[in-house]
Amino acid sequence: MPKMLPLKKIIVYGGSKSQTGLATTKRFPKLNFEGKSETFEQIADIVIKKSALAVLPVWNSHVGEISEAGIADMVFEKGVKIQELWPGRIKFECIIRNGSKEKDIKKVISVFVARTQCSKFLKNKLFEEAKSTVKAYKTFCKDLKFNAVLCAPGQYESNKFIRCKEDVSNP
């Protein structure tokens, strides 16, 4: 039997305010975890070379496998073990700037899976992909070329922006 190393840290892709972070907090409410800006590649490197547990998105009902996460390679080529899988509904809120209206939305930023998951809402709107909802929100805050951001519930600061729609995900 291989020697087990002590667990040093738990990383959740995108951190606590990401879709993955919210799903993790809901599933494991007492779990303390890290994860802010690591890429999928950086997380894979940490999991493979160090003693760490990572929570990564694996599958999206609108996109299929989230191949960018590299789960299949880690499991089948590197021997990383999956401890648990659980489903969770992903919900996207549409956030706009104070003083804006839904009819003003022309250019939207969000994580890549939102393109298909929120396709009905995004119809006739320009869409730009971000690596995570956290990065999309940060970009939206700084870049006025975006009229809206699709992000995880509770991710935005309510005094800066307006929740235009509570859930823009396709049924």
PDB file of C-alpha atoms in Angstrom:
ATOM      1  CA  MET A   1       0.000   0.000   0.000  1.00  0.00           C
ATOM      2  CA  PRO A   2       1.423   3.434  -0.949  1.00  0.00           C
ATOM      3  CA  LYS A   3       2.402   5.779   1.845  1.00  0.00           C
ATOM      4  CA  MET A   4      -0.235   8.484   2.367  1.00  0.00           C
ATOM      5  CA  LEU A   5       1.049  12.034   2.738  1.00  0.00           C
ATOM      6  CA  PRO A   6      -0.705  14.391   5.143  1.00  0.00           C
ATOM      7  CA  LEU A   7      -3.187  16.708   3.464  1.00  0.00           C
ATOM      8  CA  LYS A   8      -1.712  20.202   3.312  1.00  0.00           C
ATOM      9  CA  LYS A   9      -4.403  22.171   1.532  1.00  0.00           C
ATOM     10  CA  ILE A  10      -7.699  22.111  -0.303  1.00  0.00           C
ATOM     11  CA  ILE A  11      -8.028  24.179  -3.465  1.00  0.00           C
ATOM     12  CA  VAL A  12     -11.350  25.076  -5.051  1.00  0.00           C
ATOM     13  CA  TYR A  13     -11.180  26.330  -8.626  1.00  0.00           C
ATOM     14  CA  GLY A  14     -12.145  29.994  -8.710  1.00  0.00           C
ATOM     15  CA  GLY A  15     -12.300  30.384  -4.927  1.00  0.00           C
ATOM     16  CA  SER A  16     -15.284  30.723  -2.633  1.00  0.00           C
ATOM     17  CA  LYS A  17     -17.351  33.055  -4.830  1.00  0.00           C
ATOM     18  CA  SER A  18     -17.076  30.988  -8.011  1.00  0.00           C
ATOM     19  CA  GLN A  19     -19.705  28.503  -9.186  1.00  0.00           C
ATOM     20  CA  THR A  20     -17.406  25.697  -7.979  1.00  0.00           C
ATOM     21  CA  GLY A  21     -16.833  27.476  -4.670  1.00  0.00           C
ATOM     22  CA  LEU A  22     -20.565  27.924  -4.048  1.00  0.00           C
ATOM     23  CA  ALA A  23     -21.238  24.271  -4.894  1.00  0.00           C
ATOM     24  CA  THR A  24     -18.433  23.200  -2.541  1.00  0.00           C
ATOM     25  CA  THR A  25     -19.709  25.361   0.315  1.00  0.00           C
ATOM     26  CA  LYS A  26     -23.216  24.000  -0.157  1.00  0.00           C
ATOM     27  CA  ARG A  27     -21.973  20.373  -0.213  1.00  0.00           C
ATOM     28  CA  PHE A  28     -19.378  20.798   2.584  1.00  0.00           C
ATOM     29  CA  PRO A  29     -20.511  23.789   4.694  1.00  0.00           C
ATOM     30  CA  LYS A  30     -17.721  23.474   7.307  1.00  0.00           C
ATOM     31  CA  LEU A  31     -14.854  23.046   4.865  1.00  0.00           C
ATOM     32  CA  ASN A  32     -12.148  25.714   4.780  1.00  0.00           C
ATOM     33  CA  PHE A  33     -10.505  25.970   1.394  1.00  0.00           C
ATOM     34  CA  GLU A  34      -8.185  27.994  -0.775  1.00  0.00           C
ATOM     35  CA  GLY A  35      -8.174  28.891  -4.421  1.00  0.00           C
ATOM     36  CA  LYS A  36      -8.235  32.250  -6.044  1.00  0.00           C
ATOM     37  CA  SER A  37      -6.464  32.583  -9.332  1.00  0.00           C
ATOM     38  CA  GLU A  38      -4.882  29.215 -10.058  1.00  0.00           C
ATOM     39  CA  THR A  39      -5.400  27.956 -13.574  1.00  0.00           C
ATOM     40  CA  PHE A  40      -6.530  24.403 -14.228  1.00  0.00           C
ATOM     41  CA  GLU A  41      -2.919  23.572 -15.162  1.00  0.00           C
ATOM     42  CA  GLN A  42      -1.564  25.038 -11.913  1.00  0.00           C
ATOM     43  CA  ILE A  43      -4.112  23.095  -9.850  1.00  0.00           C
ATOM     44  CA  ALA A  44      -3.211  19.870 -11.668  1.00  0.00           C
ATOM     45  CA  ASP A  45       0.466  20.493 -10.933  1.00  0.00           C
ATOM     46  CA  ILE A  46      -0.261  21.057  -7.223  1.00  0.00           C
ATOM     47  CA  VAL A  47      -2.464  17.957  -6.960  1.00  0.00           C
ATOM     48  CA  ILE A  48       0.035  15.722  -8.776  1.00  0.00           C
ATOM     49  CA  LYS A  49       3.245  16.937  -7.098  1.00  0.00           C
ATOM     50  CA  LYS A  50       2.090  17.887  -3.598  1.00  0.00           C
ATOM     51  CA  SER A  51      -0.329  16.688  -0.979  1.00  0.00           C
ATOM     52  CA  ALA A  52      -3.503  18.526  -1.920  1.00  0.00           C
ATOM     53  CA  LEU A  53      -7.167  18.020  -2.519  1.00  0.00           C
ATOM     54  CA  ALA A  54      -8.814  19.987  -5.314  1.00  0.00           C
ATOM     55  CA  VAL A  55     -12.413  20.612  -6.222  1.00  0.00           C
ATOM     56  CA  LEU A  56     -12.815  21.104  -9.949  1.00  0.00           C
ATOM     57  CA  PRO A  57     -15.777  21.312 -12.306  1.00  0.00           C
ATOM     58  CA  VAL A  58     -15.959  18.121 -14.349  1.00  0.00           C
ATOM     59  CA  TRP A  59     -19.142  18.209 -16.411  1.00  0.00           C
ATOM     60  CA  ASN A  60     -21.678  20.744 -17.612  1.00  0.00           C
ATOM     61  CA  SER A  61     -25.033  19.599 -18.961  1.00  0.00           C
ATOM     62  CA  HIS A  62     -24.897  22.155 -21.781  1.00  0.00           C
ATOM     63  CA  VAL A  63     -21.235  21.673 -22.741  1.00  0.00           C
ATOM     64  CA  GLY A  64     -20.371  18.146 -21.635  1.00  0.00           C
ATOM     65  CA  GLU A  65     -16.949  17.389 -20.203  1.00  0.00           C
ATOM     66  CA  ILE A  66     -15.045  20.445 -19.083  1.00  0.00           C
ATOM     67  CA  SER A  67     -11.857  19.260 -20.743  1.00  0.00           C
ATOM     68  CA  GLU A  68      -9.950  22.377 -19.656  1.00  0.00           C
ATOM     69  CA  ALA A  69     -10.025  21.009 -16.091  1.00  0.00           C
ATOM     70  CA  GLY A  70      -7.877  18.063 -17.205  1.00  0.00           C
ATOM     71  CA  ILE A  71      -9.632  15.553 -14.947  1.00  0.00           C
ATOM     72  CA  ALA A  72      -9.376  12.626 -17.372  1.00  0.00           C
ATOM     73  CA  ASP A  73      -5.630  13.139 -17.848  1.00  0.00           C
ATOM     74  CA  MET A  74      -5.043  13.440 -14.103  1.00  0.00           C
ATOM     75  CA  VAL A  75      -7.016  10.272 -13.353  1.00  0.00           C
ATOM     76  CA  PHE A  76      -5.958   8.028 -16.239  1.00  0.00           C
ATOM     77  CA  GLU A  77      -2.398   9.240 -16.829  1.00  0.00           C
ATOM     78  CA  LYS A  78      -1.209  10.591 -13.472  1.00  0.00           C
ATOM     79  CA  GLY A  79      -3.040   8.291 -11.067  1.00  0.00           C
ATOM     80  CA  VAL A  80      -4.924  11.029  -9.237  1.00  0.00           C
ATOM     81  CA  LYS A  81      -7.912   9.653  -7.360  1.00  0.00           C
ATOM     82  CA  ILE A  82     -11.434  11.039  -7.392  1.00  0.00           C
ATOM     83  CA  GLN A  83     -12.814  11.188  -3.869  1.00  0.00           C
ATOM     84  CA  GLU A  84     -16.361  12.271  -4.615  1.00  0.00           C
ATOM     85  CA  LEU A  85     -18.611  13.446  -7.419  1.00  0.00           C
ATOM     86  CA  TRP A  86     -21.825  15.346  -6.865  1.00  0.00           C
ATOM     87  CA  PRO A  87     -24.217  17.174  -9.159  1.00  0.00           C
ATOM     88  CA  GLY A  88     -25.187  20.775  -8.647  1.00  0.00           C
ATOM     89  CA  ARG A  89     -27.320  23.160 -10.643  1.00  0.00           C
ATOM     90  CA  ILE A  90     -25.379  26.122 -11.932  1.00  0.00           C
ATOM     91  CA  LYS A  91     -27.222  29.395 -11.837  1.00  0.00           C
ATOM     92  CA  PHE A  92     -26.055  32.614 -13.486  1.00  0.00           C
ATOM     93  CA  GLU A  93     -27.173  36.068 -12.371  1.00  0.00           C
ATOM     94  CA  CYS A  94     -26.994  38.966 -14.793  1.00  0.00           C
ATOM     95  CA  ILE A  95     -25.348  42.011 -13.229  1.00  0.00           C
ATOM     96  CA  ILE A  96     -25.388  45.458 -14.828  1.00  0.00           C
ATOM     97  CA  ARG A  97     -24.088  48.886 -13.848  1.00  0.00           C
ATOM     98  CA  ASN A  98     -26.169  51.302 -11.775  1.00  0.00           C
ATOM     99  CA  GLY A  99     -28.416  53.361 -14.038  1.00  0.00           C
ATOM    100  CA  SER A 100     -28.475  50.725 -16.790  1.00  0.00           C
ATOM    101  CA  LYS A 101     -31.462  48.754 -18.050  1.00  0.00           C
ATOM    102  CA  GLU A 102     -31.718  45.261 -19.520  1.00  0.00           C
ATOM    103  CA  LYS A 103     -32.399  46.737 -22.962  1.00  0.00           C
ATOM    104  CA  ASP A 104     -28.958  48.434 -22.830  1.00  0.00           C
ATOM    105  CA  ILE A 105     -27.084  45.125 -22.702  1.00  0.00           C
ATOM    106  CA  LYS A 106     -24.977  44.677 -25.838  1.00  0.00           C
ATOM    107  CA  LYS A 107     -21.719  43.075 -24.618  1.00  0.00           C
ATOM    108  CA  VAL A 108     -21.543  40.431 -21.862  1.00  0.00           C
ATOM    109  CA  ILE A 109     -18.636  38.664 -20.173  1.00  0.00           C
ATOM    110  CA  SER A 110     -18.697  35.379 -18.265  1.00  0.00           C
ATOM    111  CA  VAL A 111     -17.097  31.958 -17.971  1.00  0.00           C
ATOM    112  CA  PHE A 112     -17.039  29.970 -21.229  1.00  0.00           C
ATOM    113  CA  VAL A 113     -19.824  27.520 -20.263  1.00  0.00           C
ATOM    114  CA  ALA A 114     -22.248  30.442 -19.963  1.00  0.00           C
ATOM    115  CA  ARG A 115     -22.220  30.798 -23.757  1.00  0.00           C
ATOM    116  CA  THR A 116     -24.314  27.625 -24.106  1.00  0.00           C
ATOM    117  CA  GLN A 117     -25.848  27.488 -20.630  1.00  0.00           C
ATOM    118  CA  CYS A 118     -27.341  30.986 -21.028  1.00  0.00           C
ATOM    119  CA  SER A 119     -27.748  30.964 -24.825  1.00  0.00           C
ATOM    120  CA  LYS A 120     -31.361  32.133 -24.780  1.00  0.00           C
ATOM    121  CA  PHE A 121     -30.499  35.217 -22.731  1.00  0.00           C
ATOM    122  CA  LEU A 122     -27.345  35.876 -24.777  1.00  0.00           C
ATOM    123  CA  LYS A 123     -29.169  35.789 -28.125  1.00  0.00           C
ATOM    124  CA  ASN A 124     -28.261  38.929 -30.130  1.00  0.00           C
ATOM    125  CA  LYS A 125     -25.606  39.963 -27.585  1.00  0.00           C
ATOM    126  CA  LEU A 126     -21.828  39.918 -27.986  1.00  0.00           C
ATOM    127  CA  PHE A 127     -20.201  37.476 -25.579  1.00  0.00           C
ATOM    128  CA  GLU A 128     -16.627  37.325 -24.331  1.00  0.00           C
ATOM    129  CA  GLU A 129     -15.239  34.350 -22.444  1.00  0.00           C
ATOM    130  CA  ALA A 130     -13.347  34.534 -19.161  1.00  0.00           C
ATOM    131  CA  LYS A 131     -11.511  31.733 -17.334  1.00  0.00           C
ATOM    132  CA  SER A 132     -13.958  31.844 -14.406  1.00  0.00           C
ATOM    133  CA  THR A 133     -16.947  33.826 -13.163  1.00  0.00           C
ATOM    134  CA  VAL A 134     -14.610  35.465 -10.633  1.00  0.00           C
ATOM    135  CA  LYS A 135     -12.295  36.701 -13.408  1.00  0.00           C
ATOM    136  CA  ALA A 136     -15.294  37.763 -15.504  1.00  0.00           C
ATOM    137  CA  TYR A 137     -16.636  39.845 -12.603  1.00  0.00           C
ATOM    138  CA  LYS A 138     -13.248  41.488 -11.997  1.00  0.00           C
ATOM    139  CA  THR A 139     -12.961  42.338 -15.693  1.00  0.00           C
ATOM    140  CA  PHE A 140     -16.512  43.748 -15.736  1.00  0.00           C
ATOM    141  CA  CYS A 141     -15.677  45.980 -12.749  1.00  0.00           C
ATOM    142  CA  LYS A 142     -12.699  47.517 -14.562  1.00  0.00           C
ATOM    143  CA  ASP A 143     -13.758  47.495 -18.211  1.00  0.00           C
ATOM    144  CA  LEU A 144     -16.661  49.713 -19.250  1.00  0.00           C
ATOM    145  CA  LYS A 145     -16.908  48.035 -22.681  1.00  0.00           C
ATOM    146  CA  PHE A 146     -18.991  45.327 -20.971  1.00  0.00           C
ATOM    147  CA  ASN A 147     -22.626  46.170 -20.212  1.00  0.00           C
ATOM    148  CA  ALA A 148     -23.205  43.046 -18.144  1.00  0.00           C
ATOM    149  CA  VAL A 149     -21.576  40.089 -16.452  1.00  0.00           C
ATOM    150  CA  LEU A 150     -23.081  36.678 -15.841  1.00  0.00           C
ATOM    151  CA  CYS A 151     -21.804  35.487 -12.504  1.00  0.00           C
ATOM    152  CA  ALA A 152     -22.492  33.219  -9.574  1.00  0.00           C
ATOM    153  CA  PRO A 153     -25.235  34.228  -7.123  1.00  0.00           C
ATOM    154  CA  GLY A 154     -23.934  36.606  -4.479  1.00  0.00           C
ATOM    155  CA  GLN A 155     -20.697  37.300  -6.317  1.00  0.00           C
ATOM    156  CA  TYR A 156     -21.262  40.983  -6.963  1.00  0.00           C
ATOM    157  CA  GLU A 157     -21.168  43.955  -4.595  1.00  0.00           C
ATOM    158  CA  SER A 158     -24.747  45.215  -4.356  1.00  0.00           C
ATOM    159  CA  ASN A 159     -23.782  48.851  -3.735  1.00  0.00           C
ATOM    160  CA  LYS A 160     -21.829  49.061  -7.013  1.00  0.00           C
ATOM    161  CA  PHE A 161     -24.129  47.228  -9.418  1.00  0.00           C
ATOM    162  CA  ILE A 162     -27.684  46.003 -10.007  1.00  0.00           C
ATOM    163  CA  ARG A 163     -28.918  42.451 -10.335  1.00  0.00           C
ATOM    164  CA  CYS A 164     -30.780  42.692 -13.633  1.00  0.00           C
ATOM    165  CA  LYS A 165     -31.982  39.064 -13.593  1.00  0.00           C
ATOM    166  CA  GLU A 166     -31.707  36.486 -10.854  1.00  0.00           C
ATOM    167  CA  ASP A 167     -31.291  33.507 -13.186  1.00  0.00           C
ATOM    168  CA  VAL A 168     -30.471  33.708 -16.901  1.00  0.00           C
ATOM    169  CA  SER A 169     -29.615  30.023 -17.290  1.00  0.00           C
ATOM    170  CA  ASN A 170     -31.544  28.034 -19.871  1.00  0.00           C
ATOM    171  CA  PRO A 171     -34.191  25.727 -18.375  1.00  0.00           C
TER     172      PRO A 171
END
